[in-house]
PDB file of C-alpha atoms in Angstrom:
ATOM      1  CA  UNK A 321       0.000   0.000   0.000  1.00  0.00           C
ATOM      2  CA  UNK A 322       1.453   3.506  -1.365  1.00  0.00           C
ATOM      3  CA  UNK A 323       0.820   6.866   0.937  1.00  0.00           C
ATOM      4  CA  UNK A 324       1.814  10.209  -0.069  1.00  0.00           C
ATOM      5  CA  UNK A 325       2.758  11.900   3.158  1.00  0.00           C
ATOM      6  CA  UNK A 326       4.494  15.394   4.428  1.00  0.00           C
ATOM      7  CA  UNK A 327       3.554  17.597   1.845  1.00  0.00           C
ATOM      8  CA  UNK A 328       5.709  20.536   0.900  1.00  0.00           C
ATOM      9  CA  UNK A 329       8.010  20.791   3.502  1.00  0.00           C
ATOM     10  CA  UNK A 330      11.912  20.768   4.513  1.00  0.00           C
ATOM     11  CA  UNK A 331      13.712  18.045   5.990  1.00  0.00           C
ATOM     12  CA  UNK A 332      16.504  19.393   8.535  1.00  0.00           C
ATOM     13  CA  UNK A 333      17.830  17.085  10.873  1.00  0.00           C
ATOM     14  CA  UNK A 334      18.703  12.889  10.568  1.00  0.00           C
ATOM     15  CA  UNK A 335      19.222  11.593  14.175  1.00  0.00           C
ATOM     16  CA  UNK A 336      20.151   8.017  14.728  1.00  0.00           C
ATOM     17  CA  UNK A 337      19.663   7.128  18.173  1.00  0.00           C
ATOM     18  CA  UNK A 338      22.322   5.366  20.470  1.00  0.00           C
ATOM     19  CA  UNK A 339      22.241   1.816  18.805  1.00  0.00           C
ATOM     20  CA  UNK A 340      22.071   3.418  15.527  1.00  0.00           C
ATOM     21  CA  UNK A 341      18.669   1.122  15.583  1.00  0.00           C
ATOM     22  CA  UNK A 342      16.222   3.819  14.984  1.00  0.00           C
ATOM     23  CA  UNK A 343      16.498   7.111  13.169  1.00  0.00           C
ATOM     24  CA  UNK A 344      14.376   9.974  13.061  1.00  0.00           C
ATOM     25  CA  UNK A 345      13.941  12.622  10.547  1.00  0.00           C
ATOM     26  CA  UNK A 346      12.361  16.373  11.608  1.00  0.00           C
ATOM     27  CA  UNK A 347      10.313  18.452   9.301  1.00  0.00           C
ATOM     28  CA  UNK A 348       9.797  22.187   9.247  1.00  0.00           C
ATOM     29  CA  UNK A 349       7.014  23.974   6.961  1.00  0.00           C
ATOM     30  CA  UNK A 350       8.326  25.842   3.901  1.00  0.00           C
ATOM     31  CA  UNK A 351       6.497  28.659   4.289  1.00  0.00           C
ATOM     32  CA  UNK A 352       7.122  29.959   7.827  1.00  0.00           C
ATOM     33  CA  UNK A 353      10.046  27.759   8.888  1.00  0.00           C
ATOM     34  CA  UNK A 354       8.349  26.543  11.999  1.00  0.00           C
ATOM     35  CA  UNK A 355       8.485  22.830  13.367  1.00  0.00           C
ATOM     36  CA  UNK A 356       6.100  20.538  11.597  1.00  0.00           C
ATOM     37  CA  UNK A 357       6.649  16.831  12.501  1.00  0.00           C
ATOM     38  CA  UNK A 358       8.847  14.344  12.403  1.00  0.00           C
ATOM     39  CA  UNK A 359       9.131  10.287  11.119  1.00  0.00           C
ATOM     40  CA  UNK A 360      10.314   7.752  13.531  1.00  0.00           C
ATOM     41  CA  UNK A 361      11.917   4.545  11.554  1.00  0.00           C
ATOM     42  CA  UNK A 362      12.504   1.535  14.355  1.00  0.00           C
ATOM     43  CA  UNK A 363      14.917  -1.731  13.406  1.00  0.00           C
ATOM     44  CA  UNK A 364      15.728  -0.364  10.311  1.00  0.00           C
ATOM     45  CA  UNK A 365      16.154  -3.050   8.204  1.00  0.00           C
ATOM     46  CA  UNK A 366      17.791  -1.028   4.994  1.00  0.00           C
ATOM     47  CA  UNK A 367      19.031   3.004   4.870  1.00  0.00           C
ATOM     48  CA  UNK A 368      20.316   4.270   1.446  1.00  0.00           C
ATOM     49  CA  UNK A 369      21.439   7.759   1.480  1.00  0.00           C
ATOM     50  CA  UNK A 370      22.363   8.662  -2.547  1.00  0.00           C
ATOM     51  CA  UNK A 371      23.527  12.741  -3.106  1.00  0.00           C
ATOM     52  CA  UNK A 372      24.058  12.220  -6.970  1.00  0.00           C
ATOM     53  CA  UNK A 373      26.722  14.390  -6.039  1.00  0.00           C
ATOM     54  CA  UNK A 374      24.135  17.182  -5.246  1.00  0.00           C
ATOM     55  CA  UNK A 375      26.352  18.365  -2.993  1.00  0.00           C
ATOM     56  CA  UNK A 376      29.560  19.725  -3.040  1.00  0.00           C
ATOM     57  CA  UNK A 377      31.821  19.368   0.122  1.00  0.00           C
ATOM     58  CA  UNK A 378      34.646  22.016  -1.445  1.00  0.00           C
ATOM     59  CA  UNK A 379      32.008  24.607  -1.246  1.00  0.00           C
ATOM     60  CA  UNK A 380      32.085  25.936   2.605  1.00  0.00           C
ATOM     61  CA  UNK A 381      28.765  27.499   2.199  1.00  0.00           C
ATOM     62  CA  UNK A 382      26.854  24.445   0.618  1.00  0.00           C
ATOM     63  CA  UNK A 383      25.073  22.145   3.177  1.00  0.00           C
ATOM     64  CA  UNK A 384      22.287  18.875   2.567  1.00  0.00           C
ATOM     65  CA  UNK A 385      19.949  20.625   5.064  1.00  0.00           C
ATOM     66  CA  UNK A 386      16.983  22.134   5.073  1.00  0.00           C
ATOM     67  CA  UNK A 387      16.257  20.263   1.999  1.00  0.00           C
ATOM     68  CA  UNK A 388      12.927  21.082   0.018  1.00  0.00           C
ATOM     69  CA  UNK A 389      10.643  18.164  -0.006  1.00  0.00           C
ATOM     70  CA  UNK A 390       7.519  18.142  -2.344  1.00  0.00           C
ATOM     71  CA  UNK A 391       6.399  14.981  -0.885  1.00  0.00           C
ATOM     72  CA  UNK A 392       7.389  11.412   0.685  1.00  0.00           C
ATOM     73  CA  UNK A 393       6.203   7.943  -0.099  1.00  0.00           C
ATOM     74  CA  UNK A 394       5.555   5.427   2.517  1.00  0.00           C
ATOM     75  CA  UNK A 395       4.804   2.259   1.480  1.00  0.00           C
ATOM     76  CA  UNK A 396       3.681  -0.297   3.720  1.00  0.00           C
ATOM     77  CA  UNK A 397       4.316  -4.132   3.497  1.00  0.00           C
ATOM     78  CA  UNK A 398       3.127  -7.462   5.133  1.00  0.00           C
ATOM     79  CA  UNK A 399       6.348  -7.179   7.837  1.00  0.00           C
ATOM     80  CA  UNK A 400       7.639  -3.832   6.852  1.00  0.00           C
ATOM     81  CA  UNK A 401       7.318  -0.092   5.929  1.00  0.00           C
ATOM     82  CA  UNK A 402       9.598   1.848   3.210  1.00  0.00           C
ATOM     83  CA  UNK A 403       9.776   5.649   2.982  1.00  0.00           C
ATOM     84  CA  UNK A 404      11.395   7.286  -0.156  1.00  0.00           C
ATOM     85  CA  UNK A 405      12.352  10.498  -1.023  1.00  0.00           C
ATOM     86  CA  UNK A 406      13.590  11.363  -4.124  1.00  0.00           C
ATOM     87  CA  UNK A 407      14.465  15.261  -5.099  1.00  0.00           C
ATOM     88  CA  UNK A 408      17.868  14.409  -6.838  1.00  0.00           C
ATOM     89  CA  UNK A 409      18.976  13.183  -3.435  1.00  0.00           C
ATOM     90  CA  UNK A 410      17.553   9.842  -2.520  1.00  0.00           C
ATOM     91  CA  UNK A 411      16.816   9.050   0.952  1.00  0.00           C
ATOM     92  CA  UNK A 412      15.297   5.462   0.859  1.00  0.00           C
ATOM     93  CA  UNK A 413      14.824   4.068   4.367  1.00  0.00           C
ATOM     94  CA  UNK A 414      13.299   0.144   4.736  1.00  0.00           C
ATOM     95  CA  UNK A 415      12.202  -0.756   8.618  1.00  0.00           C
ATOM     96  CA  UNK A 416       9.972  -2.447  10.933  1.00  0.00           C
ATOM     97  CA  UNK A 417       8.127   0.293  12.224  1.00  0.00           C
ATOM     98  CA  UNK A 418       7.111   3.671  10.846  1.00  0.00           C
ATOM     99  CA  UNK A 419       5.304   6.568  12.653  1.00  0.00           C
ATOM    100  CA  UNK A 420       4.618  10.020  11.397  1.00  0.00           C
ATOM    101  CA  UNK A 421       3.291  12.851  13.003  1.00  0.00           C
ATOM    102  CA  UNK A 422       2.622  15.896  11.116  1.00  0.00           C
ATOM    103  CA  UNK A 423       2.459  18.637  13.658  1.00  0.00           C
ATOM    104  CA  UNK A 424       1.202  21.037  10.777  1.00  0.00           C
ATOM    105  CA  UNK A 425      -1.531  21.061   8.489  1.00  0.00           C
TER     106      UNK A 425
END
């Protein structure tokens, strides 16, 4: 089952916990800047980070974050949930458990 979720808004911070078991990712709104949720991925099972060399390192002033999403996929399995987000970079995350909770609209 395919879910379009967290419309329009700007991922800016990846933190893996402790046991680098769970990750979450926070959201701000792209219009005022202001906290708007965040996805919490338990026993991840698969993470795949791919820049497409989006981003250069040489450049002092460029940086991955905030990065513009238009939206994110989460697809749901029989013993797993997948979110993808694909804007050039690819963030493609495969674990046990997914919850979102949109703060915003």
């Amino acid at each position: 089952m395919k879910k379009n979720i967290f419309h329009n808004v700007s991922l800016y911070e990846i933190i893996f916990s402790d046991n680098g078991n769970t990750l979450t990712l926070s959201f701000t709104d792209t219009i005022e800047g202001n906290y708007f949720g965040y996805i919490k991925c338990s026993n991840i099972l698969n993470f795949k980070l791919d820049t497409n060399n989006f981003v250069d390192y040489e450049d002092k002033e460029d940086s991955l974050f905030p990065l513009f999403i238009p939206e994110i996929e989460l697809y749901k399995y029989q013993f797993y949930s997948e979110i993808i987000i694909d804007v050039g970079i690819i963030i493609k995350i495969s674990a046990e458990t997914i919850n979102f909770e949109p703060l915003g609209k």
